[in-house]
């Protein structure tokens, strides 16, 4: 990928994975894309145009392998996995594809010959894809990468959101939301497939009334789902699977008659309505219009994806009964649960099957992953929305429910309470469809994503279903891909690991246990500290260059980066910072290691308390900076617009990982795993996968504190946060400092809702119950950090014991236990 300045270089051959490259050929690709795609001379090309030339050259490079993967899988008629998810938080694709293809040095070498191009600039030019927001989407991205690495035939299905959830800025401490138009410029990775467009029937049409778009019942119409394909490159480049994203469109661009008569907006109405469906990730669901749009998005994803899956199945199969043997469909959380009704509709209405046969095929084909214990996340959709948009699905769901409840009544005669609890339809008030219930009843597998989550799912959230279907419930602890989160994100540490134990760990994370003896090697510990120091310096430089924020790499880097939510307890973290601040105010000579507390994450636009927590974090940080007693010793930094790229910079640099959710509320977590494999020590509750991480590394190498999930549950009904305020002086002083407007002198009373939540409204997420134990655990962190050798030893042990938390292990378990899918190697 060089400019014409390399014309005189000797032709060389580069062997990278299954590919054999000619330097001259690759130069031609880059030069052609740079000049001809944008009709610009190389010396006048913008940085964006140069990035696109690199990306398109790489796509040219992988295209043959991508096609060969598809051909091999079709010819083998192998069982395929289809992963349906409303989110795929893939981040940037360029560096991941370069590394997985094994052509990194080749690209680096060629870029150095272009004086206007450099490696860092190429990477930073690519925007993060706005296709997800949190752990759900990042897990999906890790999973599709592992599926390709393990050479399992698979496709991911999602929506092609034109805008991400939002671009976050912090102004005067407040979160301000701006559009995240990540597709403002063409994405060089996607391949539109208009010839494979599918129709999505909708039982209503739309009209414009006083500037507002309204649905018209009973006037059927349809949307078009246009597929856009992205390559998912497995490590080594042998298998390149596909992520198919659906963009919504309308059959006609505009009504020419209306346009000619002067109704220009009305003429474009169908197109405006259609494109709105995939305009933005997570519309504000605090309004009925936002809820309706979210409903249509889920229906659109399921309808498009199942139509495509069935078409692929029918290319090589003519017997519907073979569907479960050739197709495995995984529902990533409740969002795609309509797939149960939609697959039944296809089998009944298009396939002409009888009910029992169609139901057996549906259940054996579909599987469901639950990602939450929060009741509000177990979706319920009003029946009226089904009636308006997809009434046939509602008819089928009602029939599923009737037959299911008839069976329940036979097993439990006279137990009307159980029937009401198990029903797919919530009858109290407005009639709602319980989507999690539909997902459990209509699939052959329901899995949680950490051992404790799966237990609570069975015992507390869906116990009646677990009693009915004990064989369907299972656990598949989450994992993350080591390629992106260690090999790419942390070059210094990954190089040190490879030097010590070889590179087998990249595809077999269990090999990291070979590092355990090196925890007692003083020389290795020193090099490990040097790798962490390099990551900290690199992050500080990156942060200064990208945001203008400055941080001191000589402080402890303590990070809590995740969606802002009360149960994740960023508020507990900042309360502890205030406790430390009060200690310094009492005794300025107090010896505590200087620490920088990093916070990052977005609050849902309608979640006012979460946004107020961001404001408190920001104000506390400004106050500490301005006070001589704390300045330089306690630093609080809120990093705006958290995304994958930011995480890839901060996680390798972090020394403390905050995993402090209320026990029993975090399903698994995956950020905790990324921190662990990058050598951060975890301070956390016994929640989610943190429990299993501590089991792997030993609790003596973690800082665990606080109530257990059972203790949290047992405290309901009698817990009194006021007791902690009255009997714990440091808790009282921290809250009083907030109440007395110490952090808001210009906005008195602004943090009243936070105090009300903690004291007057019962402190549902147990912040005050855990604050003292949390403070004590933090003292242990400070004490250990004062002994660099002991700290480093524990950090190495954490890395060595992180192998279980590879997404390769997770996917291998899904493949053998749920999907019955096997690798389909792609030859050279």
Tab-separated table of N, CA and C in Angstrom, residues 565-620:
chain	number	residue	atom	x	y	z
A	565	UNK	N	-25.632	3.846	35.339
A	565	UNK	CA	-26.887	3.289	35.861
A	565	UNK	C	-26.740	3.145	37.373
A	566	UNK	N	-27.836	3.301	38.075
A	566	UNK	CA	-27.779	3.197	39.535
A	566	UNK	C	-27.243	1.845	39.990
A	567	UNK	N	-27.602	0.751	39.311
A	567	UNK	CA	-27.158	-0.555	39.803
A	567	UNK	C	-25.666	-0.769	39.556
A	568	UNK	N	-25.083	-0.077	38.584
A	568	UNK	CA	-23.645	-0.192	38.350
A	568	UNK	C	-22.848	0.631	39.372
A	569	UNK	N	-23.499	1.541	40.034
A	569	UNK	CA	-23.029	2.235	41.235
A	569	UNK	C	-21.783	3.105	41.010
A	570	UNK	N	-21.805	3.889	39.937
A	570	UNK	CA	-20.822	4.966	39.848
A	570	UNK	C	-20.961	5.900	41.045
A	571	UNK	N	-22.180	5.976	41.585
A	571	UNK	CA	-22.419	6.836	42.741
A	571	UNK	C	-21.658	6.343	43.969
A	572	UNK	N	-21.557	5.031	44.155
A	572	UNK	CA	-20.769	4.487	45.264
A	572	UNK	C	-19.312	4.897	45.120
A	573	UNK	N	-18.801	4.837	43.927
A	573	UNK	CA	-17.415	5.201	43.653
A	573	UNK	C	-17.155	6.665	44.026
A	574	UNK	N	-18.030	7.557	43.574
A	574	UNK	CA	-17.787	8.977	43.846
A	574	UNK	C	-18.003	9.300	45.325
A	575	UNK	N	-18.895	8.576	45.994
A	575	UNK	CA	-19.041	8.770	47.443
A	575	UNK	C	-17.746	8.412	48.170
A	576	UNK	N	-17.090	7.357	47.717
A	576	UNK	CA	-15.813	6.998	48.336
A	576	UNK	C	-14.756	8.067	48.076
A	577	UNK	N	-14.762	8.649	46.874
A	577	UNK	CA	-13.823	9.733	46.596
A	577	UNK	C	-14.049	10.884	47.581
A	578	UNK	N	-15.321	11.172	47.879
A	578	UNK	CA	-15.626	12.241	48.834
A	578	UNK	C	-15.140	11.860	50.236
A	579	UNK	N	-15.250	10.580	50.597
A	579	UNK	CA	-14.720	10.122	51.883
A	579	UNK	C	-13.217	10.385	51.953
A	580	UNK	N	-12.498	10.033	50.886
A	580	UNK	CA	-11.055	10.292	50.855
A	580	UNK	C	-10.763	11.789	50.950
A	581	UNK	N	-11.545	12.568	50.277
A	581	UNK	CA	-11.368	14.022	50.301
A	581	UNK	C	-11.544	14.567	51.714
A	582	UNK	N	-12.552	14.070	52.404
A	582	UNK	CA	-12.752	14.507	53.794
A	582	UNK	C	-11.572	14.103	54.680
A	583	UNK	N	-10.999	12.941	54.443
A	583	UNK	CA	-9.842	12.519	55.236
A	583	UNK	C	-8.665	13.471	55.004
A	584	UNK	N	-8.467	13.880	53.766
A	584	UNK	CA	-7.381	14.814	53.477
A	584	UNK	C	-7.664	16.193	54.069
A	585	UNK	N	-8.896	16.595	54.077
A	585	UNK	CA	-9.232	17.889	54.681
A	585	UNK	C	-8.972	17.860	56.191
A	586	UNK	N	-9.226	16.694	56.794
A	586	UNK	CA	-8.959	16.565	58.235
A	586	UNK	C	-7.458	16.513	58.517
A	587	UNK	N	-6.707	15.853	57.631
A	587	UNK	CA	-5.282	15.662	57.866
A	587	UNK	C	-4.538	15.776	56.537
A	588	UNK	N	-4.119	16.978	56.159
A	588	UNK	CA	-3.430	17.160	54.872
A	588	UNK	C	-2.138	16.371	54.751
A	589	UNK	N	-1.585	15.901	55.875
A	589	UNK	CA	-0.339	15.123	55.817
A	589	UNK	C	-0.592	13.625	55.629
A	590	UNK	N	-1.874	13.255	55.512
A	590	UNK	CA	-2.218	11.842	55.374
A	590	UNK	C	-1.518	11.241	54.157
A	591	UNK	N	-0.911	10.092	54.353
A	591	UNK	CA	-0.175	9.428	53.286
A	591	UNK	C	-1.097	8.473	52.521
A	592	UNK	N	-1.521	8.904	51.351
A	592	UNK	CA	-2.270	8.028	50.455
A	592	UNK	C	-1.639	8.145	49.076
A	593	UNK	N	-1.572	7.043	48.335
A	593	UNK	CA	-0.960	7.129	47.004
A	593	UNK	C	-1.815	7.995	46.086
A	594	UNK	N	-1.231	8.900	45.332
A	594	UNK	CA	-2.018	9.714	44.391
A	594	UNK	C	-2.774	8.815	43.418
A	595	UNK	N	-4.005	9.201	43.162
A	595	UNK	CA	-4.842	8.336	42.329
A	595	UNK	C	-5.686	9.170	41.382
A	596	UNK	N	-5.830	8.671	40.160
A	596	UNK	CA	-6.745	9.265	39.196
A	596	UNK	C	-7.908	8.312	38.987
A	597	UNK	N	-9.105	8.784	39.329
A	597	UNK	CA	-10.326	7.998	39.150
A	597	UNK	C	-10.932	8.357	37.799
A	598	UNK	N	-10.947	7.385	36.892
A	598	UNK	CA	-11.535	7.598	35.576
A	598	UNK	C	-12.976	7.068	35.568
A	599	UNK	N	-13.869	7.898	35.068
A	599	UNK	CA	-15.248	7.492	34.812
A	599	UNK	C	-15.530	7.704	33.328
A	600	UNK	N	-16.262	6.775	32.735
A	600	UNK	CA	-16.715	6.965	31.358
A	600	UNK	C	-17.970	6.141	31.161
A	601	UNK	N	-18.882	6.669	30.384
A	601	UNK	CA	-20.128	5.974	30.105
A	601	UNK	C	-21.212	6.966	29.763
A	602	UNK	N	-22.227	6.482	29.085
A	602	UNK	CA	-23.342	7.335	28.679
A	602	UNK	C	-24.570	7.027	29.527
A	603	UNK	N	-25.340	8.063	29.816
A	603	UNK	CA	-26.626	7.909	30.488
A	603	UNK	C	-27.717	8.019	29.434
A	604	UNK	N	-28.716	7.157	29.508
A	604	UNK	CA	-29.844	7.267	28.582
A	604	UNK	C	-30.436	8.669	28.665
A	605	UNK	N	-30.799	9.269	27.534
A	605	UNK	CA	-31.248	10.668	27.543
A	605	UNK	C	-32.392	10.951	28.501
A	606	UNK	N	-33.265	9.974	28.729
A	606	UNK	CA	-34.405	10.208	29.619
A	606	UNK	C	-34.134	9.806	31.064
A	607	UNK	N	-32.941	9.316	31.354
A	607	UNK	CA	-32.600	8.818	32.690
A	607	UNK	C	-31.973	9.973	33.472
A	608	UNK	N	-32.821	10.777	34.088
A	608	UNK	CA	-32.373	12.030	34.687
A	608	UNK	C	-31.426	11.815	35.863
A	609	UNK	N	-31.668	10.805	36.685
A	609	UNK	CA	-30.788	10.595	37.834
A	609	UNK	C	-29.392	10.181	37.377
A	610	UNK	N	-29.312	9.345	36.346
A	610	UNK	CA	-28.003	8.951	35.826
A	610	UNK	C	-27.256	10.169	35.296
A	611	UNK	N	-27.969	11.058	34.639
A	611	UNK	CA	-27.321	12.269	34.130
A	611	UNK	C	-26.879	13.164	35.286
A	612	UNK	N	-27.625	13.147	36.371
A	612	UNK	CA	-27.230	13.944	37.536
A	612	UNK	C	-25.991	13.341	38.209
A	613	UNK	N	-25.852	12.023	38.156
A	613	UNK	CA	-24.645	11.386	38.691
A	613	UNK	C	-23.424	11.832	37.897
A	614	UNK	N	-23.547	11.940	36.582
A	614	UNK	CA	-22.441	12.466	35.771
A	614	UNK	C	-22.089	13.876	36.220
A	615	UNK	N	-23.109	14.687	36.462
A	615	UNK	CA	-22.878	16.057	36.923
A	615	UNK	C	-22.136	16.060	38.265
A	616	UNK	N	-22.519	15.178	39.187
A	616	UNK	CA	-21.843	15.104	40.476
A	616	UNK	C	-20.384	14.691	40.300
A	617	UNK	N	-20.134	13.689	39.482
A	617	UNK	CA	-18.759	13.254	39.226
A	617	UNK	C	-17.930	14.423	38.700
A	618	UNK	N	-18.471	15.137	37.745
A	618	UNK	CA	-17.733	16.247	37.135
A	618	UNK	C	-17.475	17.354	38.148
A	619	UNK	N	-18.493	17.686	38.950
A	619	UNK	CA	-18.318	18.754	39.933
A	619	UNK	C	-17.334	18.376	41.028
A	620	UNK	N	-17.380	17.120	41.455
A	620	UNK	CA	-16.411	16.668	42.456
A	620	UNK	C	-15.002	16.791	41.883
